[in-house]
CSV table of C-alpha atoms in Angstrom, one decimal:
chain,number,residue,atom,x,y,z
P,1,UNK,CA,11.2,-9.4,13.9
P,2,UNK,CA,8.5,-12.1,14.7
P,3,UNK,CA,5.6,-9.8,13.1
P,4,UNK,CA,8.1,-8.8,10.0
P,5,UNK,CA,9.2,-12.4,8.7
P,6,UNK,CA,6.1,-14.2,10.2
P,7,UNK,CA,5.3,-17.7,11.7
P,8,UNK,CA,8.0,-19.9,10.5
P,9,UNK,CA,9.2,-17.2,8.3
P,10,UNK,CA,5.9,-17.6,6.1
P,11,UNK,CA,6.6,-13.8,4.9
P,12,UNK,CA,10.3,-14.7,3.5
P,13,UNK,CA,9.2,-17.8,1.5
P,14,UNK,CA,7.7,-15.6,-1.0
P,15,UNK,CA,10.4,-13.8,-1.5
P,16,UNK,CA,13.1,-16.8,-1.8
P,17,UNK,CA,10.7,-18.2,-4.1
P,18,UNK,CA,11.0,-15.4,-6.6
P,19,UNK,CA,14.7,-14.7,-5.8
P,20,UNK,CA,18.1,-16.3,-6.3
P,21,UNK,CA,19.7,-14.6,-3.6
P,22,UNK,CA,20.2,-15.5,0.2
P,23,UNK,CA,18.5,-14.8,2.6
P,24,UNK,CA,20.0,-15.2,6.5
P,25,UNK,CA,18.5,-13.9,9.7
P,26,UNK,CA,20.6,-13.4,12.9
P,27,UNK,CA,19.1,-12.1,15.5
P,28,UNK,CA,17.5,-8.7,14.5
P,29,UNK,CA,20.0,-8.5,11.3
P,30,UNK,CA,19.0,-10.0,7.9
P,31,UNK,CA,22.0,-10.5,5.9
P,32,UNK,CA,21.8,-10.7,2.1
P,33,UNK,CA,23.9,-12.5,-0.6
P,34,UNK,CA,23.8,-12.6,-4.3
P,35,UNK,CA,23.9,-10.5,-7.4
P,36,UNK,CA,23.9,-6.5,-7.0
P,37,UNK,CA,20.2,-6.3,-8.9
P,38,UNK,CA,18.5,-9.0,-6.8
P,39,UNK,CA,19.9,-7.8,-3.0
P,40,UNK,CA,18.9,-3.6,-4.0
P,41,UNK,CA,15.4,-4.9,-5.1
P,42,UNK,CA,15.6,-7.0,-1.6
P,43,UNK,CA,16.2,-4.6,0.4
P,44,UNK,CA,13.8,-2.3,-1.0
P,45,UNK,CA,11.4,-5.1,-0.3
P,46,UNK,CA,12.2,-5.1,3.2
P,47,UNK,CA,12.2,-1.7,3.7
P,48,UNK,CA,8.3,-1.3,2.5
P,49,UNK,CA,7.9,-4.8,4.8
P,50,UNK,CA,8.9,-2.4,7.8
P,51,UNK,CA,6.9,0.5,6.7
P,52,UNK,CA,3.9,-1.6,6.5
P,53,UNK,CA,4.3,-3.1,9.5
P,54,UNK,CA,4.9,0.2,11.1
P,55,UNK,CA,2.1,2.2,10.1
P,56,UNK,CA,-0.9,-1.0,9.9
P,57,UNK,CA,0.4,-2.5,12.7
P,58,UNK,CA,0.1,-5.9,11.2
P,59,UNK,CA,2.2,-7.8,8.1
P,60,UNK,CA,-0.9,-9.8,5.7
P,61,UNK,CA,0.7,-12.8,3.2
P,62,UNK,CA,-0.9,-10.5,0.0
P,63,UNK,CA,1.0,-7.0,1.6
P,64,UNK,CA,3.9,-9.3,0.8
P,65,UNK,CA,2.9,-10.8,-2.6
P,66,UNK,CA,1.4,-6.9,-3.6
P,67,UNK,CA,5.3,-5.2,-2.6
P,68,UNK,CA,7.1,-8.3,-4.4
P,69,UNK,CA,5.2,-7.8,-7.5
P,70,UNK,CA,5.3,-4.0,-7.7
P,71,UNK,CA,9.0,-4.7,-7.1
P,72,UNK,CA,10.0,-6.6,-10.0
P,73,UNK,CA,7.5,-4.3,-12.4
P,74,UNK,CA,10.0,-2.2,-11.8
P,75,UNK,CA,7.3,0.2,-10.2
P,76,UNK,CA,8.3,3.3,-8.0
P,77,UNK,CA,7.0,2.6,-4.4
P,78,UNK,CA,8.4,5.2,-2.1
P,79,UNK,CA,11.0,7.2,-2.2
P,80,UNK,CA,12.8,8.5,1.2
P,81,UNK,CA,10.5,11.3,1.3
P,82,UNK,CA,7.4,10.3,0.3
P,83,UNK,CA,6.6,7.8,3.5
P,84,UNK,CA,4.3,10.4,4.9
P,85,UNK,CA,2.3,10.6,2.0
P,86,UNK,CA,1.4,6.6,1.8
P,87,UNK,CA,-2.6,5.7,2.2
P,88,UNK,CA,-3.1,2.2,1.6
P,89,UNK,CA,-1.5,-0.4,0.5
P,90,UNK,CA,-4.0,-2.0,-2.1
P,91,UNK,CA,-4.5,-5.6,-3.6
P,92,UNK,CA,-2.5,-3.9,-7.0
P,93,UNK,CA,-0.7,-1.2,-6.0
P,94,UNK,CA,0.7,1.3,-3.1
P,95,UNK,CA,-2.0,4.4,-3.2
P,96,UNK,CA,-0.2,7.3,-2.1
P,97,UNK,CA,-0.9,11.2,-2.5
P,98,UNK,CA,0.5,12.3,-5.4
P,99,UNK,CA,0.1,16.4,-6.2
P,100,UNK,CA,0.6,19.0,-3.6
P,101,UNK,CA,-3.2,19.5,-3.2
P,102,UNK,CA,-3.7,15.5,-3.1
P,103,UNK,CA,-1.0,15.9,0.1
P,104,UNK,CA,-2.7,18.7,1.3
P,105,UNK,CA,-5.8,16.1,1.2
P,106,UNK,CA,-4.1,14.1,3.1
P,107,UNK,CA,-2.7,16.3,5.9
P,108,UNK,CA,-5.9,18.0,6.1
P,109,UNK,CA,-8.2,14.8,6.8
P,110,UNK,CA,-5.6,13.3,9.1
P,111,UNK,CA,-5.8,16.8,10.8
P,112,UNK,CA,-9.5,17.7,10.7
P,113,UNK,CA,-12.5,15.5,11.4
P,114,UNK,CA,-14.6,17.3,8.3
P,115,UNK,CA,-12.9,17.9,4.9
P,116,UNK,CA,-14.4,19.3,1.6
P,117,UNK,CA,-12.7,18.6,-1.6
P,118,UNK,CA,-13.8,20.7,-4.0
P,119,UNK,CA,-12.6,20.1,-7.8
P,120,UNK,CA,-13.0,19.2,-11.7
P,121,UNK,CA,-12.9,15.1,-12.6
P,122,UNK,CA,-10.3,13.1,-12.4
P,123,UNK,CA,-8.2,14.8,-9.4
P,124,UNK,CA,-8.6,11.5,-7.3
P,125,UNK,CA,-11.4,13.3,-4.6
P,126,UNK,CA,-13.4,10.1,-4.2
P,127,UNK,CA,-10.7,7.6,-5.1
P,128,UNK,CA,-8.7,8.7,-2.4
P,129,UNK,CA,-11.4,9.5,0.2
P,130,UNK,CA,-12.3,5.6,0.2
P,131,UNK,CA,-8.5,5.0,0.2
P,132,UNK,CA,-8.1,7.4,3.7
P,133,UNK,CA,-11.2,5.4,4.7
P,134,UNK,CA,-10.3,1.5,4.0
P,135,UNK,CA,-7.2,2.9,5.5
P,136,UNK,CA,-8.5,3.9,8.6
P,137,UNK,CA,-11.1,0.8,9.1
P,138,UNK,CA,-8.1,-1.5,8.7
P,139,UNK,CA,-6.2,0.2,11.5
P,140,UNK,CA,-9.3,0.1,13.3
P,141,UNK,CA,-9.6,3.5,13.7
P,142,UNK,CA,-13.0,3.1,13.0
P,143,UNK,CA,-15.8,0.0,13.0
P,144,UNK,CA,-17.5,1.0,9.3
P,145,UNK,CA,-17.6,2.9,6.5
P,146,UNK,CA,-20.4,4.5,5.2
P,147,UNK,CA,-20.9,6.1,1.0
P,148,UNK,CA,-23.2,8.4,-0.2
P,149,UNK,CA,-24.5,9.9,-3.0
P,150,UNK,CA,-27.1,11.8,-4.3
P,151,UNK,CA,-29.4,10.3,-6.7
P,152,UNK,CA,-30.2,13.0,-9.1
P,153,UNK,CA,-30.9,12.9,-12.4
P,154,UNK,CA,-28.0,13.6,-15.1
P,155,UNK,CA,-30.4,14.9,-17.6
P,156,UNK,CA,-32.4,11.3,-17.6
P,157,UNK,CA,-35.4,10.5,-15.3
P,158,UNK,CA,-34.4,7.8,-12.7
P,159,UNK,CA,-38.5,7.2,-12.6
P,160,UNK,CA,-38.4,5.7,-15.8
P,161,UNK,CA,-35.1,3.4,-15.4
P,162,UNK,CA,-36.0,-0.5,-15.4
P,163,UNK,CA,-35.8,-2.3,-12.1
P,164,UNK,CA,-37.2,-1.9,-8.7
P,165,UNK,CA,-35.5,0.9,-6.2
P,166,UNK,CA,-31.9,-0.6,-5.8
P,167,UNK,CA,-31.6,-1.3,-9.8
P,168,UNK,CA,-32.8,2.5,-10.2
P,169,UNK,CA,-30.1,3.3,-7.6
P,170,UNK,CA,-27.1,1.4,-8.0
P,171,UNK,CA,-25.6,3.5,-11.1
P,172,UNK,CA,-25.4,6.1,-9.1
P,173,UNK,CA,-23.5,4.2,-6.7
P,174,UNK,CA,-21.4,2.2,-9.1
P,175,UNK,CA,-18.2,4.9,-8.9
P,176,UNK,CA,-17.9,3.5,-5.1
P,177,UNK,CA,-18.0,0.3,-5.9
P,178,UNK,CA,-15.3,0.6,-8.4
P,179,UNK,CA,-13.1,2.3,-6.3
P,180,UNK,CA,-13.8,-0.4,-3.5
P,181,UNK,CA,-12.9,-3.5,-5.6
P,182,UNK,CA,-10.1,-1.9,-6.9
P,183,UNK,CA,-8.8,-1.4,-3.1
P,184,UNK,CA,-10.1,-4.9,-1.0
P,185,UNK,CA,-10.1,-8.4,-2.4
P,186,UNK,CA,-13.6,-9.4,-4.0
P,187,UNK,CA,-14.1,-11.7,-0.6
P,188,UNK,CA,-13.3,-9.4,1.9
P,189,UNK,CA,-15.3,-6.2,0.2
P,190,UNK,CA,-18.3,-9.0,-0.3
P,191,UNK,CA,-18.0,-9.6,3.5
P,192,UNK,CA,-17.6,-6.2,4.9
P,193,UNK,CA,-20.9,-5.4,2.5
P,194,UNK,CA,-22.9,-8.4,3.8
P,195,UNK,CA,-21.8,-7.5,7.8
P,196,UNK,CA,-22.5,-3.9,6.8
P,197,UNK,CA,-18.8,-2.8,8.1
P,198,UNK,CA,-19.0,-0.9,4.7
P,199,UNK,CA,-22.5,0.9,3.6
P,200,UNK,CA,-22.9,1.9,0.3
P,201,UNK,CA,-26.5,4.3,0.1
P,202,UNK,CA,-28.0,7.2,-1.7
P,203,UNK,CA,-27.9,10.4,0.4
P,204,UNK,CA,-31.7,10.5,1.3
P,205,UNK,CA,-31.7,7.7,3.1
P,206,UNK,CA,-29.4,9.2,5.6
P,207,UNK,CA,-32.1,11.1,7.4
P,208,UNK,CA,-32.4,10.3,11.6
P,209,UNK,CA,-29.5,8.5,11.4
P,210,UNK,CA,-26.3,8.9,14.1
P,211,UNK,CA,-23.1,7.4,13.2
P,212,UNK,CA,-20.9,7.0,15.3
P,213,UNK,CA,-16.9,5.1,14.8
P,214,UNK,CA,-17.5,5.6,11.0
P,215,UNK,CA,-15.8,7.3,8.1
P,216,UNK,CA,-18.7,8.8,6.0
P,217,UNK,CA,-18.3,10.1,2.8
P,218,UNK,CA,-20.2,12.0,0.5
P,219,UNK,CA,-19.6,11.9,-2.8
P,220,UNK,CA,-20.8,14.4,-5.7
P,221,UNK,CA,-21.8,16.7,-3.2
P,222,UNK,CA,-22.4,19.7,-5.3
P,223,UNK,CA,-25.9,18.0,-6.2
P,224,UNK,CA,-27.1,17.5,-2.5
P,225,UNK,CA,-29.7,20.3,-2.0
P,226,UNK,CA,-28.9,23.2,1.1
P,227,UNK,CA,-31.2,21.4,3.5
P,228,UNK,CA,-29.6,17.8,2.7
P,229,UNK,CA,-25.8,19.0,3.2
P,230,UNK,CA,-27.1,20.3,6.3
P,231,UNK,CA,-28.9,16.6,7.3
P,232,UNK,CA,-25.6,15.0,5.8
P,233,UNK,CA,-23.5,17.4,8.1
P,234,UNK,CA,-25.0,16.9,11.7
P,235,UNK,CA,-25.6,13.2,11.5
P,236,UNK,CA,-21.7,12.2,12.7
P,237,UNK,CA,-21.4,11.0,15.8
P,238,UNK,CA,-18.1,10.4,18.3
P,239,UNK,CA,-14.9,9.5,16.6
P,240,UNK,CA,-16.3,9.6,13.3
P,241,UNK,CA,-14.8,11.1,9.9
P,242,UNK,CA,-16.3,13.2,7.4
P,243,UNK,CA,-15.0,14.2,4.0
P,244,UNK,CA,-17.2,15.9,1.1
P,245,UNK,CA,-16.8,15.9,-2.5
P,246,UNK,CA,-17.6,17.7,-5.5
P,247,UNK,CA,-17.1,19.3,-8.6
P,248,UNK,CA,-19.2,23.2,-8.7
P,249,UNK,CA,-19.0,23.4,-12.5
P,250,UNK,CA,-20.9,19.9,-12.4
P,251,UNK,CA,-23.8,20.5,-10.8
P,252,UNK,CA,-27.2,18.8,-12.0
P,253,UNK,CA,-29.6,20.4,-9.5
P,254,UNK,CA,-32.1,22.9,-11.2
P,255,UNK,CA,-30.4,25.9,-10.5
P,256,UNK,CA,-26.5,26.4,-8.6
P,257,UNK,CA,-28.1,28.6,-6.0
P,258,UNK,CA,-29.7,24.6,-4.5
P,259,UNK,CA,-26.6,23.3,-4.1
P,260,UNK,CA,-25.4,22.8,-0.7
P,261,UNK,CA,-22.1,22.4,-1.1
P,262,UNK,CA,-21.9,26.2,-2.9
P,263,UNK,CA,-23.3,27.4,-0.1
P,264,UNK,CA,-21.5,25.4,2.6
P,265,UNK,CA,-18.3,27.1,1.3
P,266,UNK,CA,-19.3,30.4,3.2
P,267,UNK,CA,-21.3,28.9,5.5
P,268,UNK,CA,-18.2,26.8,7.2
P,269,UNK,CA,-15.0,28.3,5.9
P,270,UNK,CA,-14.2,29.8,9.5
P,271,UNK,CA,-15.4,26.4,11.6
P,272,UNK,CA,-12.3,25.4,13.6
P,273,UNK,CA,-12.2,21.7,12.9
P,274,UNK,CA,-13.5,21.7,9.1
P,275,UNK,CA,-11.4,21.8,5.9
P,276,UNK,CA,-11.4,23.1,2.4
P,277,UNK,CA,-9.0,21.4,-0.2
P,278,UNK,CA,-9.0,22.5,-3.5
P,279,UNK,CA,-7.9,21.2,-6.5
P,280,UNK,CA,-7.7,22.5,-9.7
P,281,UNK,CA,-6.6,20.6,-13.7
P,282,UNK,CA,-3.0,20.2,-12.6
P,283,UNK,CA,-4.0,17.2,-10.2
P,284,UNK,CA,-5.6,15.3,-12.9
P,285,UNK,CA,-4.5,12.0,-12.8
P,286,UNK,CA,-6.7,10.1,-14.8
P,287,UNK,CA,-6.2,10.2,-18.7
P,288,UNK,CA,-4.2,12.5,-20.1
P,289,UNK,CA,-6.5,13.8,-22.2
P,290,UNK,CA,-8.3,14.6,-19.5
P,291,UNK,CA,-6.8,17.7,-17.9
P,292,UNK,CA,-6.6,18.8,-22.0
P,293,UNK,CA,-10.5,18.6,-21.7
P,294,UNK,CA,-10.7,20.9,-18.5
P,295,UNK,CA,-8.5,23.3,-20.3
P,296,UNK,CA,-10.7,23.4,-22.9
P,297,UNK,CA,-13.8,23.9,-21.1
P,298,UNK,CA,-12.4,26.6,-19.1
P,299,UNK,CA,-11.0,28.6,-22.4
P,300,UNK,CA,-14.9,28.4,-23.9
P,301,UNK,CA,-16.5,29.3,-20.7
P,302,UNK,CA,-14.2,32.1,-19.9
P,303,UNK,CA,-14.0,33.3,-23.6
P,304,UNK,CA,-18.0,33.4,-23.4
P,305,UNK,CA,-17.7,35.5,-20.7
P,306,UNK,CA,-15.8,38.0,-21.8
P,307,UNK,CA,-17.9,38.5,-24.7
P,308,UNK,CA,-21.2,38.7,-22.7
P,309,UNK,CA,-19.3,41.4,-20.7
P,310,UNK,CA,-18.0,43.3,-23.8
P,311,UNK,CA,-21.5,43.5,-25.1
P,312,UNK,CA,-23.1,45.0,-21.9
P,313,UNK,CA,-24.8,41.5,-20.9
């Protein structure tokens, strides 16, 4: 009860600040009193209090600000059977697995120390990849995080971009930075970066490197080349984390036969200890429009197809 309601109670002042009703503790009961509306949105608060406290180990001031606050958006949080599905608990919202191949995801990394998740834009691969990571760093699970990507070329040279190496570089890496700030205050994330708990880097600058308590990730995998999955692959270390993303119909290497992350599919798909998680336009949870787009793309490809095999190409 001491870790739940904090020092002094500092964890129910919030809430009696943005409530009418009262709050009593006795013991190990909390009683509530007031209006029907304001004690069910209390105890809902409560309730996520606990499951925080549960599954971090640890109750912060802002878990109790962010719950209050998705509480009176009138935002669903969890429902009974969604606790196993929770991730993180962000600076602006609960990030929880969503589709049945974003649970999958989920089951999968807790149950596997390599994961691949293969799929089209917009199905939450790297979003929720930093999210299992940030998760596990705060449980301290692990000591650091480490991103990477390759820098290749999306139909522009990188050699003729303004700027010295890291200007050339950072676009690349901008994606991870979003989905960082979007998940860590801007102090902590600036901190964790400056004490290099988190390491943001492109993927050739992985090379003779051991890492060991870390979550690595590698992000738009389907443009690291054979030899680089394979240098990606073999540089973890004890009680480290792996999980690989990509989208195969995105590929900017030279030709699809480079990629490593085609090739890893066969390669792996029997290693006892590695996963494959595929998603597909239903777990699109970006735009709308987006999963319309990937219909649309798959319709003109597959039409083309069929028309190349009609005509004996």
């Amino acid at each position: 009860m001491v870790s739940l309601l904090g020092f002094n109670d500092t964890n129910i002042k919030p809430i009696e600040e943005r409530f009418t009703a009262n709050i009593t503790v006795r013991g190990d009961t909390i009683y509530l009193q007031g209006v029907q509306e304001e004690v069910e949105a209390i105890e809902k608060i409560f309730k996520e209090m606990v499951f925080v406290l549960n599954t971090s180990g640890k109750l912060q001031p802002n878990d109790v600000d962010t719950i209050i606050d998705l509480t009176l958006q009138g935002k669903e949080i969890i429902s009974n059977n969604e606790y196993d599905n929770i991730i993180l608990y962000s600076k602006k919202e609960v990030i929880k697995a969503k589709t049945p191949n974003q649970i999958k995801y989920w089951q999968s990394v807790k149950n596997n120390d390599i994961c691949f998740a293969i799929g089209p834009a917009g199905t939450g691969k790297t979003y929720l990849a930093v999210a299992f990571a940030i998760a596990a760093l705060k449980k301290g699970i692990v000591k650091r995080i480490i991103l990477a990507r390759p820098a290749v070329e999306a139909g522009e040279s990188l050699g003729f971009l303004p700027g010295d190496l890291k200007e050339k570089i950072d676009p690349y890496l901008r994606p991870l930075f979003d989905a960082l700030q979007d998940m860590l205050p801007a102090d902590q994330l600036k901190m964790y970066l400056e004490k290099g708990i988190i390491e943001i880097v492109p993927l050739a600058y992985m090379r003779g490197r051991t890492l060991n308590n870390a979550y690595v990730i590698l992000d738009e995998a389907q443009n690291a080349t054979q030899m680089q999955m394979k240098m990606f692959l073999t540089r973890l270390g004890p009680n480290s984390k792996s999980i690989i993303t990509g989208d195969i119909t995105q590929v900017d290497l030279p030709s699809l036969s480079q990629s490593g992350l085609i090739q890893v599919k066969e390669i792996l798909k029997d290693v006892e200890g590695v996963a494959f998680v595929y998603f597909d336009k239903n777990d699109v949870v970006r735009h709308k429009l987006v999963k319309d787009i990937i219909d649309a793309y798959e319709k003109h490809y597959n039409g083309n197809s069929e028309k190349k095999t009609k005509n004996g190409q």
